[in-house]
């Protein structure tokens, strides 16, 4: 049918870099179909991005903000440049300031281009939006990224404080528990607390090689060598032999 022919034409225009013609053809498809479909909306969004027109790309998909997040997760490497991701997220935050994924992506983008201070600043903006109504998983995801970046930047106290808040919000978030325990062990402080938090991760995921490795490492730091050997053997048993960090320990 005519719509299939036009779909093929859109693909040809996109492959040859004729995005204005692709957009016009998408308009014709919508006219034939009696309205915009999800497929043409996403194609229009992608065409504008290829033209580096982020404002128009955002406006083309603005009515479905969740699609933006899904596109970011599914196609992060297809963007022409990281700056597009940052600009898109900033536009989206003007409409949905409590959507934590946007702060998360901006934090990653800024860090990847060497803007460490800006990265932490954006993550703190997101953190300031956390309330008692926030979905715990959304909060801990943002805080875990912030904690990890602070650790990489050598800001251990701030790193540990960030993970403490993540655990307060979501006491059974295994990633936060594990990282907090591991970083505490590296810092050489509160080792008994670190051990308790690490033990909780094993209760929640008893066959996770990474969490078993962390527990073994803390036992080793505490000079409980026999127990440390027992848990590092378990880590190897459950796939840790494929991890350089586990093999090193």
PDB file of C-alpha atoms in Angstrom:
ATOM      1  CA  UNK A   1       0.000   0.000   0.000  1.00  0.00           C
ATOM      2  CA  UNK A   2       0.950   3.642  -0.234  1.00  0.00           C
ATOM      3  CA  UNK A   3       1.981   3.839   3.425  1.00  0.00           C
ATOM      4  CA  UNK A   4       4.468   0.981   2.974  1.00  0.00           C
ATOM      5  CA  UNK A   5       5.938   2.689  -0.070  1.00  0.00           C
ATOM      6  CA  UNK A   6       6.290   5.933   1.879  1.00  0.00           C
ATOM      7  CA  UNK A   7       7.896   4.059   4.798  1.00  0.00           C
ATOM      8  CA  UNK A   8      10.526   2.729   2.416  1.00  0.00           C
ATOM      9  CA  UNK A   9      10.996   6.215   1.040  1.00  0.00           C
ATOM     10  CA  UNK A  10      11.610   7.577   4.554  1.00  0.00           C
ATOM     11  CA  UNK A  11      14.321   4.953   5.074  1.00  0.00           C
ATOM     12  CA  UNK A  12      15.983   5.865   1.763  1.00  0.00           C
ATOM     13  CA  UNK A  13      15.943   9.561   2.616  1.00  0.00           C
ATOM     14  CA  UNK A  14      17.424   8.866   6.068  1.00  0.00           C
ATOM     15  CA  UNK A  15      20.171   6.661   4.645  1.00  0.00           C
ATOM     16  CA  UNK A  16      21.142   9.389   2.173  1.00  0.00           C
ATOM     17  CA  UNK A  17      21.054  12.138   4.817  1.00  0.00           C
ATOM     18  CA  UNK A  18      18.029  13.914   3.308  1.00  0.00           C
ATOM     19  CA  UNK A  19      16.271  14.394   6.627  1.00  0.00           C
ATOM     20  CA  UNK A  20      14.082  17.316   5.542  1.00  0.00           C
ATOM     21  CA  UNK A  21      12.586  15.102   2.848  1.00  0.00           C
ATOM     22  CA  UNK A  22      12.194  12.288   5.394  1.00  0.00           C
ATOM     23  CA  UNK A  23      10.240  14.653   7.660  1.00  0.00           C
ATOM     24  CA  UNK A  24       7.952  15.732   4.818  1.00  0.00           C
ATOM     25  CA  UNK A  25       7.296  12.105   3.970  1.00  0.00           C
ATOM     26  CA  UNK A  26       6.454  11.333   7.597  1.00  0.00           C
ATOM     27  CA  UNK A  27       3.900  14.154   7.441  1.00  0.00           C
ATOM     28  CA  UNK A  28       2.321  12.488   4.398  1.00  0.00           C
ATOM     29  CA  UNK A  29       2.176   9.138   6.205  1.00  0.00           C
ATOM     30  CA  UNK A  30       0.415  10.731   9.176  1.00  0.00           C
ATOM     31  CA  UNK A  31      -2.055  12.389   6.807  1.00  0.00           C
ATOM     32  CA  UNK A  32      -2.868   9.064   5.151  1.00  0.00           C
ATOM     33  CA  UNK A  33      -3.193   7.289   8.512  1.00  0.00           C
ATOM     34  CA  UNK A  34      -5.398   9.981  10.013  1.00  0.00           C
ATOM     35  CA  UNK A  35      -2.911  11.039  12.694  1.00  0.00           C
ATOM     36  CA  UNK A  36       0.556  10.600  14.097  1.00  0.00           C
ATOM     37  CA  UNK A  37       1.545   7.090  15.197  1.00  0.00           C
ATOM     38  CA  UNK A  38       4.155   6.108  17.745  1.00  0.00           C
ATOM     39  CA  UNK A  39       6.416   4.926  14.932  1.00  0.00           C
ATOM     40  CA  UNK A  40       6.301   8.189  12.975  1.00  0.00           C
ATOM     41  CA  UNK A  41       6.693  10.205  16.151  1.00  0.00           C
ATOM     42  CA  UNK A  42       9.899   8.370  17.046  1.00  0.00           C
ATOM     43  CA  UNK A  43      11.155   8.559  13.435  1.00  0.00           C
ATOM     44  CA  UNK A  44      10.520  12.310  13.437  1.00  0.00           C
ATOM     45  CA  UNK A  45      12.374  12.638  16.751  1.00  0.00           C
ATOM     46  CA  UNK A  46      15.375  10.742  15.373  1.00  0.00           C
ATOM     47  CA  UNK A  47      15.421  12.730  12.141  1.00  0.00           C
ATOM     48  CA  UNK A  48      15.572  16.019  14.029  1.00  0.00           C
ATOM     49  CA  UNK A  49      18.413  14.673  16.148  1.00  0.00           C
ATOM     50  CA  UNK A  50      20.361  13.746  13.019  1.00  0.00           C
ATOM     51  CA  UNK A  51      19.877  17.355  11.914  1.00  0.00           C
ATOM     52  CA  UNK A  52      21.174  18.423  15.343  1.00  0.00           C
ATOM     53  CA  UNK A  53      17.885  20.227  16.013  1.00  0.00           C
ATOM     54  CA  UNK A  54      17.369  19.097  19.601  1.00  0.00           C
ATOM     55  CA  UNK A  55      14.632  21.645  20.334  1.00  0.00           C
ATOM     56  CA  UNK A  56      12.446  20.321  17.505  1.00  0.00           C
ATOM     57  CA  UNK A  57      13.301  16.735  18.446  1.00  0.00           C
ATOM     58  CA  UNK A  58      12.046  17.340  21.969  1.00  0.00           C
ATOM     59  CA  UNK A  59       8.887  19.105  20.811  1.00  0.00           C
ATOM     60  CA  UNK A  60       8.119  16.190  18.476  1.00  0.00           C
ATOM     61  CA  UNK A  61       7.977  13.740  21.374  1.00  0.00           C
ATOM     62  CA  UNK A  62       7.098  16.049  24.247  1.00  0.00           C
ATOM     63  CA  UNK A  63       3.634  14.552  24.698  1.00  0.00           C
ATOM     64  CA  UNK A  64       5.202  11.208  25.663  1.00  0.00           C
ATOM     65  CA  UNK A  65       8.028  11.991  28.110  1.00  0.00           C
ATOM     66  CA  UNK A  66       8.475   8.333  29.091  1.00  0.00           C
ATOM     67  CA  UNK A  67       9.462   7.580  25.500  1.00  0.00           C
ATOM     68  CA  UNK A  68      12.359   9.993  25.846  1.00  0.00           C
ATOM     69  CA  UNK A  69      13.730   8.044  28.792  1.00  0.00           C
ATOM     70  CA  UNK A  70      13.311   4.739  26.962  1.00  0.00           C
ATOM     71  CA  UNK A  71      15.045   6.129  23.883  1.00  0.00           C
ATOM     72  CA  UNK A  72      17.912   7.358  26.038  1.00  0.00           C
ATOM     73  CA  UNK A  73      18.354   3.915  27.597  1.00  0.00           C
ATOM     74  CA  UNK A  74      17.985   2.031  24.314  1.00  0.00           C
ATOM     75  CA  UNK A  75      19.882   4.336  21.957  1.00  0.00           C
ATOM     76  CA  UNK A  76      22.380   6.296  24.042  1.00  0.00           C
ATOM     77  CA  UNK A  77      25.191   5.460  21.609  1.00  0.00           C
ATOM     78  CA  UNK A  78      23.235   6.587  18.532  1.00  0.00           C
ATOM     79  CA  UNK A  79      23.262  10.269  19.450  1.00  0.00           C
ATOM     80  CA  UNK A  80      25.537  12.455  17.332  1.00  0.00           C
ATOM     81  CA  UNK A  81      27.200  13.829  20.440  1.00  0.00           C
ATOM     82  CA  UNK A  82      26.815  13.714  24.194  1.00  0.00           C
ATOM     83  CA  UNK A  83      25.804  17.363  24.220  1.00  0.00           C
ATOM     84  CA  UNK A  84      22.542  16.357  22.537  1.00  0.00           C
ATOM     85  CA  UNK A  85      21.677  14.106  25.456  1.00  0.00           C
ATOM     86  CA  UNK A  86      22.403  16.870  27.940  1.00  0.00           C
ATOM     87  CA  UNK A  87      20.323  19.424  26.038  1.00  0.00           C
ATOM     88  CA  UNK A  88      17.419  17.006  25.623  1.00  0.00           C
ATOM     89  CA  UNK A  89      17.375  16.214  29.342  1.00  0.00           C
ATOM     90  CA  UNK A  90      17.489  19.888  30.310  1.00  0.00           C
ATOM     91  CA  UNK A  91      14.495  20.596  28.057  1.00  0.00           C
ATOM     92  CA  UNK A  92      12.602  17.665  29.545  1.00  0.00           C
ATOM     93  CA  UNK A  93      13.355  18.801  33.104  1.00  0.00           C
ATOM     94  CA  UNK A  94      11.586  22.090  32.419  1.00  0.00           C
ATOM     95  CA  UNK A  95       8.383  20.058  32.006  1.00  0.00           C
ATOM     96  CA  UNK A  96       9.056  17.211  34.458  1.00  0.00           C
ATOM     97  CA  UNK A  97      11.495  18.433  37.158  1.00  0.00           C
ATOM     98  CA  UNK A  98      10.866  15.378  39.340  1.00  0.00           C
ATOM     99  CA  UNK A  99      11.941  12.842  36.707  1.00  0.00           C
ATOM    100  CA  UNK A 100      15.190  11.558  38.189  1.00  0.00           C
ATOM    101  CA  UNK A 101      16.391   9.771  35.051  1.00  0.00           C
ATOM    102  CA  UNK A 102      17.153  13.123  33.440  1.00  0.00           C
ATOM    103  CA  UNK A 103      19.449  14.192  36.296  1.00  0.00           C
ATOM    104  CA  UNK A 104      21.031  10.748  36.091  1.00  0.00           C
ATOM    105  CA  UNK A 105      21.833  11.065  32.379  1.00  0.00           C
ATOM    106  CA  UNK A 106      23.129  14.635  32.677  1.00  0.00           C
ATOM    107  CA  UNK A 107      25.362  13.543  35.550  1.00  0.00           C
ATOM    108  CA  UNK A 108      26.851  10.782  33.421  1.00  0.00           C
ATOM    109  CA  UNK A 109      27.289  13.020  30.366  1.00  0.00           C
ATOM    110  CA  UNK A 110      29.003  15.805  32.291  1.00  0.00           C
ATOM    111  CA  UNK A 111      31.378  13.355  33.960  1.00  0.00           C
ATOM    112  CA  UNK A 112      32.274  11.704  30.656  1.00  0.00           C
ATOM    113  CA  UNK A 113      33.359  15.029  29.148  1.00  0.00           C
ATOM    114  CA  UNK A 114      35.451  15.887  32.198  1.00  0.00           C
ATOM    115  CA  UNK A 115      33.016  18.298  33.841  1.00  0.00           C
ATOM    116  CA  UNK A 116      33.164  16.666  37.274  1.00  0.00           C
ATOM    117  CA  UNK A 117      31.915  19.651  39.252  1.00  0.00           C
ATOM    118  CA  UNK A 118      28.968  20.117  36.882  1.00  0.00           C
ATOM    119  CA  UNK A 119      28.184  16.406  37.106  1.00  0.00           C
ATOM    120  CA  UNK A 120      27.935  16.481  40.901  1.00  0.00           C
ATOM    121  CA  UNK A 121      26.003  19.760  40.759  1.00  0.00           C
ATOM    122  CA  UNK A 122      23.307  18.222  38.542  1.00  0.00           C
ATOM    123  CA  UNK A 123      23.085  15.113  40.695  1.00  0.00           C
ATOM    124  CA  UNK A 124      22.668  17.319  43.760  1.00  0.00           C
ATOM    125  CA  UNK A 125      19.830  19.136  42.004  1.00  0.00           C
ATOM    126  CA  UNK A 126      18.150  15.803  41.503  1.00  0.00           C
ATOM    127  CA  UNK A 127      18.842  14.837  45.101  1.00  0.00           C
ATOM    128  CA  UNK A 128      17.139  18.026  46.281  1.00  0.00           C
ATOM    129  CA  UNK A 129      13.919  16.808  44.619  1.00  0.00           C
ATOM    130  CA  UNK A 130      13.805  13.634  46.725  1.00  0.00           C
ATOM    131  CA  UNK A 131      10.838  13.587  49.086  1.00  0.00           C
ATOM    132  CA  UNK A 132       9.018  10.967  51.122  1.00  0.00           C
ATOM    133  CA  UNK A 133       6.825  10.375  48.064  1.00  0.00           C
ATOM    134  CA  UNK A 134       9.779   9.565  45.804  1.00  0.00           C
ATOM    135  CA  UNK A 135      10.002   5.978  44.581  1.00  0.00           C
ATOM    136  CA  UNK A 136      12.922   4.565  46.640  1.00  0.00           C
ATOM    137  CA  UNK A 137      14.510   2.868  43.619  1.00  0.00           C
ATOM    138  CA  UNK A 138      14.625   6.205  41.762  1.00  0.00           C
ATOM    139  CA  UNK A 139      16.317   7.905  44.698  1.00  0.00           C
ATOM    140  CA  UNK A 140      18.915   5.194  45.296  1.00  0.00           C
ATOM    141  CA  UNK A 141      19.777   5.002  41.606  1.00  0.00           C
ATOM    142  CA  UNK A 142      20.603   8.705  41.561  1.00  0.00           C
ATOM    143  CA  UNK A 143      22.437   8.620  44.892  1.00  0.00           C
ATOM    144  CA  UNK A 144      24.439   5.536  43.933  1.00  0.00           C
ATOM    145  CA  UNK A 145      25.722   7.280  40.819  1.00  0.00           C
ATOM    146  CA  UNK A 146      26.629  10.348  42.854  1.00  0.00           C
ATOM    147  CA  UNK A 147      28.412   8.198  45.454  1.00  0.00           C
ATOM    148  CA  UNK A 148      30.351   6.300  42.805  1.00  0.00           C
ATOM    149  CA  UNK A 149      31.477   9.483  41.051  1.00  0.00           C
ATOM    150  CA  UNK A 150      32.530  11.059  44.358  1.00  0.00           C
ATOM    151  CA  UNK A 151      34.626   7.976  45.090  1.00  0.00           C
ATOM    152  CA  UNK A 152      36.309   8.228  41.680  1.00  0.00           C
ATOM    153  CA  UNK A 153      37.038  11.882  42.430  1.00  0.00           C
ATOM    154  CA  UNK A 154      38.710  10.954  45.732  1.00  0.00           C
ATOM    155  CA  UNK A 155      36.006  12.553  47.893  1.00  0.00           C
ATOM    156  CA  UNK A 156      35.547   9.592  50.236  1.00  0.00           C
ATOM    157  CA  UNK A 157      33.655  11.286  53.075  1.00  0.00           C
ATOM    158  CA  UNK A 158      31.066  12.726  50.715  1.00  0.00           C
ATOM    159  CA  UNK A 159      30.888   9.369  48.951  1.00  0.00           C
ATOM    160  CA  UNK A 160      30.125   7.518  52.185  1.00  0.00           C
ATOM    161  CA  UNK A 161      27.599  10.144  53.290  1.00  0.00           C
ATOM    162  CA  UNK A 162      25.781   9.802  49.963  1.00  0.00           C
ATOM    163  CA  UNK A 163      25.567   6.032  50.296  1.00  0.00           C
ATOM    164  CA  UNK A 164      24.371   6.406  53.901  1.00  0.00           C
ATOM    165  CA  UNK A 165      21.455   8.477  52.651  1.00  0.00           C
ATOM    166  CA  UNK A 166      20.699   5.953  49.910  1.00  0.00           C
ATOM    167  CA  UNK A 167      20.514   3.162  52.504  1.00  0.00           C
ATOM    168  CA  UNK A 168      18.313   5.257  54.793  1.00  0.00           C
ATOM    169  CA  UNK A 169      15.865   5.688  51.913  1.00  0.00           C
ATOM    170  CA  UNK A 170      16.033   2.086  50.736  1.00  0.00           C
ATOM    171  CA  UNK A 171      17.582  -0.210  53.374  1.00  0.00           C
ATOM    172  CA  UNK A 172      17.501  -3.262  51.108  1.00  0.00           C
ATOM    173  CA  UNK A 173      19.084  -1.727  48.035  1.00  0.00           C
ATOM    174  CA  UNK A 174      21.838  -4.291  47.536  1.00  0.00           C
ATOM    175  CA  UNK A 175      23.972  -2.108  45.281  1.00  0.00           C
ATOM    176  CA  UNK A 176      24.130   0.699  47.826  1.00  0.00           C
ATOM    177  CA  UNK A 177      24.731  -1.714  50.700  1.00  0.00           C
ATOM    178  CA  UNK A 178      27.567  -3.428  48.858  1.00  0.00           C
ATOM    179  CA  UNK A 179      29.284  -0.247  47.694  1.00  0.00           C
ATOM    180  CA  UNK A 180      28.986   1.418  51.086  1.00  0.00           C
ATOM    181  CA  UNK A 181      30.448  -1.641  52.792  1.00  0.00           C
ATOM    182  CA  UNK A 182      33.285  -1.927  50.280  1.00  0.00           C
ATOM    183  CA  UNK A 183      34.195   1.752  50.387  1.00  0.00           C
ATOM    184  CA  UNK A 184      34.127   1.703  54.192  1.00  0.00           C
ATOM    185  CA  UNK A 185      36.561  -1.207  54.129  1.00  0.00           C
ATOM    186  CA  UNK A 186      38.841   0.705  51.762  1.00  0.00           C
ATOM    187  CA  UNK A 187      38.633   3.654  54.124  1.00  0.00           C
ATOM    188  CA  UNK A 188      39.517   1.364  57.054  1.00  0.00           C
ATOM    189  CA  UNK A 189      36.740   2.703  59.255  1.00  0.00           C
ATOM    190  CA  UNK A 190      33.564   1.231  60.798  1.00  0.00           C
ATOM    191  CA  UNK A 191      34.554  -2.232  59.663  1.00  0.00           C
ATOM    192  CA  UNK A 192      31.970  -4.002  61.810  1.00  0.00           C
ATOM    193  CA  UNK A 193      29.228  -1.901  60.272  1.00  0.00           C
ATOM    194  CA  UNK A 194      30.676  -2.583  56.834  1.00  0.00           C
ATOM    195  CA  UNK A 195      30.600  -6.297  57.590  1.00  0.00           C
ATOM    196  CA  UNK A 196      26.964  -6.122  58.719  1.00  0.00           C
ATOM    197  CA  UNK A 197      25.888  -4.270  55.590  1.00  0.00           C
ATOM    198  CA  UNK A 198      27.806  -6.696  53.412  1.00  0.00           C
ATOM    199  CA  UNK A 199      26.200  -9.646  55.218  1.00  0.00           C
ATOM    200  CA  UNK A 200      22.800  -8.177  54.370  1.00  0.00           C
ATOM    201  CA  UNK A 201      23.628  -8.252  50.652  1.00  0.00           C
ATOM    202  CA  UNK A 202      24.415 -11.967  50.927  1.00  0.00           C
ATOM    203  CA  UNK A 203      21.107 -12.567  52.709  1.00  0.00           C
ATOM    204  CA  UNK A 204      19.340 -10.879  49.815  1.00  0.00           C
ATOM    205  CA  UNK A 205      21.437 -12.396  47.013  1.00  0.00           C
ATOM    206  CA  UNK A 206      23.367 -15.397  48.382  1.00  0.00           C
ATOM    207  CA  UNK A 207      24.834 -16.463  45.023  1.00  0.00           C
ATOM    208  CA  UNK A 208      26.052 -13.048  43.835  1.00  0.00           C
ATOM    209  CA  UNK A 209      29.818 -13.359  43.320  1.00  0.00           C
ATOM    210  CA  UNK A 210      30.423  -9.610  43.680  1.00  0.00           C
ATOM    211  CA  UNK A 211      28.697  -9.411  47.064  1.00  0.00           C
ATOM    212  CA  UNK A 212      30.421 -12.580  48.299  1.00  0.00           C
ATOM    213  CA  UNK A 213      33.740 -11.065  47.236  1.00  0.00           C
ATOM    214  CA  UNK A 214      33.047  -7.864  49.178  1.00  0.00           C
ATOM    215  CA  UNK A 215      32.174  -9.866  52.287  1.00  0.00           C
ATOM    216  CA  UNK A 216      35.359 -11.926  51.912  1.00  0.00           C
ATOM    217  CA  UNK A 217      37.428  -8.774  51.484  1.00  0.00           C
ATOM    218  CA  UNK A 218      36.064  -7.182  54.661  1.00  0.00           C
ATOM    219  CA  UNK A 219      36.744 -10.403  56.588  1.00  0.00           C
ATOM    220  CA  UNK A 220      40.289 -10.309  55.231  1.00  0.00           C
ATOM    221  CA  UNK A 221      40.751  -6.702  56.383  1.00  0.00           C
ATOM    222  CA  UNK A 222      39.491  -7.810  59.813  1.00  0.00           C
ATOM    223  CA  UNK A 223      42.160 -10.588  59.717  1.00  0.00           C
ATOM    224  CA  UNK A 224      39.527 -13.326  59.830  1.00  0.00           C
ATOM    225  CA  UNK A 225      41.418 -15.203  57.169  1.00  0.00           C
ATOM    226  CA  UNK A 226      39.742 -18.620  57.367  1.00  0.00           C
ATOM    227  CA  UNK A 227      36.290 -17.112  56.904  1.00  0.00           C
ATOM    228  CA  UNK A 228      37.587 -14.827  54.185  1.00  0.00           C
ATOM    229  CA  UNK A 229      38.895 -17.860  52.297  1.00  0.00           C
ATOM    230  CA  UNK A 230      35.541 -19.605  52.690  1.00  0.00           C
ATOM    231  CA  UNK A 231      33.625 -16.722  51.110  1.00  0.00           C
ATOM    232  CA  UNK A 232      36.126 -16.028  48.337  1.00  0.00           C
ATOM    233  CA  UNK A 233      35.825 -19.697  47.391  1.00  0.00           C
ATOM    234  CA  UNK A 234      32.054 -19.256  47.255  1.00  0.00           C
ATOM    235  CA  UNK A 235      32.497 -16.179  45.075  1.00  0.00           C
ATOM    236  CA  UNK A 236      34.619 -18.218  42.662  1.00  0.00           C
ATOM    237  CA  UNK A 237      32.062 -21.014  42.723  1.00  0.00           C
ATOM    238  CA  UNK A 238      29.296 -18.643  41.663  1.00  0.00           C
ATOM    239  CA  UNK A 239      31.094 -17.124  38.705  1.00  0.00           C
ATOM    240  CA  UNK A 240      33.706 -14.922  40.317  1.00  0.00           C
ATOM    241  CA  UNK A 241      36.428 -16.685  38.340  1.00  0.00           C
ATOM    242  CA  UNK A 242      35.412 -14.431  35.436  1.00  0.00           C
ATOM    243  CA  UNK A 243      35.986 -11.257  37.486  1.00  0.00           C
ATOM    244  CA  UNK A 244      39.449  -9.722  37.648  1.00  0.00           C
ATOM    245  CA  UNK A 245      38.636  -8.102  41.002  1.00  0.00           C
ATOM    246  CA  UNK A 246      37.571 -11.409  42.583  1.00  0.00           C
ATOM    247  CA  UNK A 247      40.610 -13.227  41.211  1.00  0.00           C
ATOM    248  CA  UNK A 248      42.892 -10.506  42.563  1.00  0.00           C
ATOM    249  CA  UNK A 249      41.367 -10.850  46.041  1.00  0.00           C
TER     250      UNK A 249
END
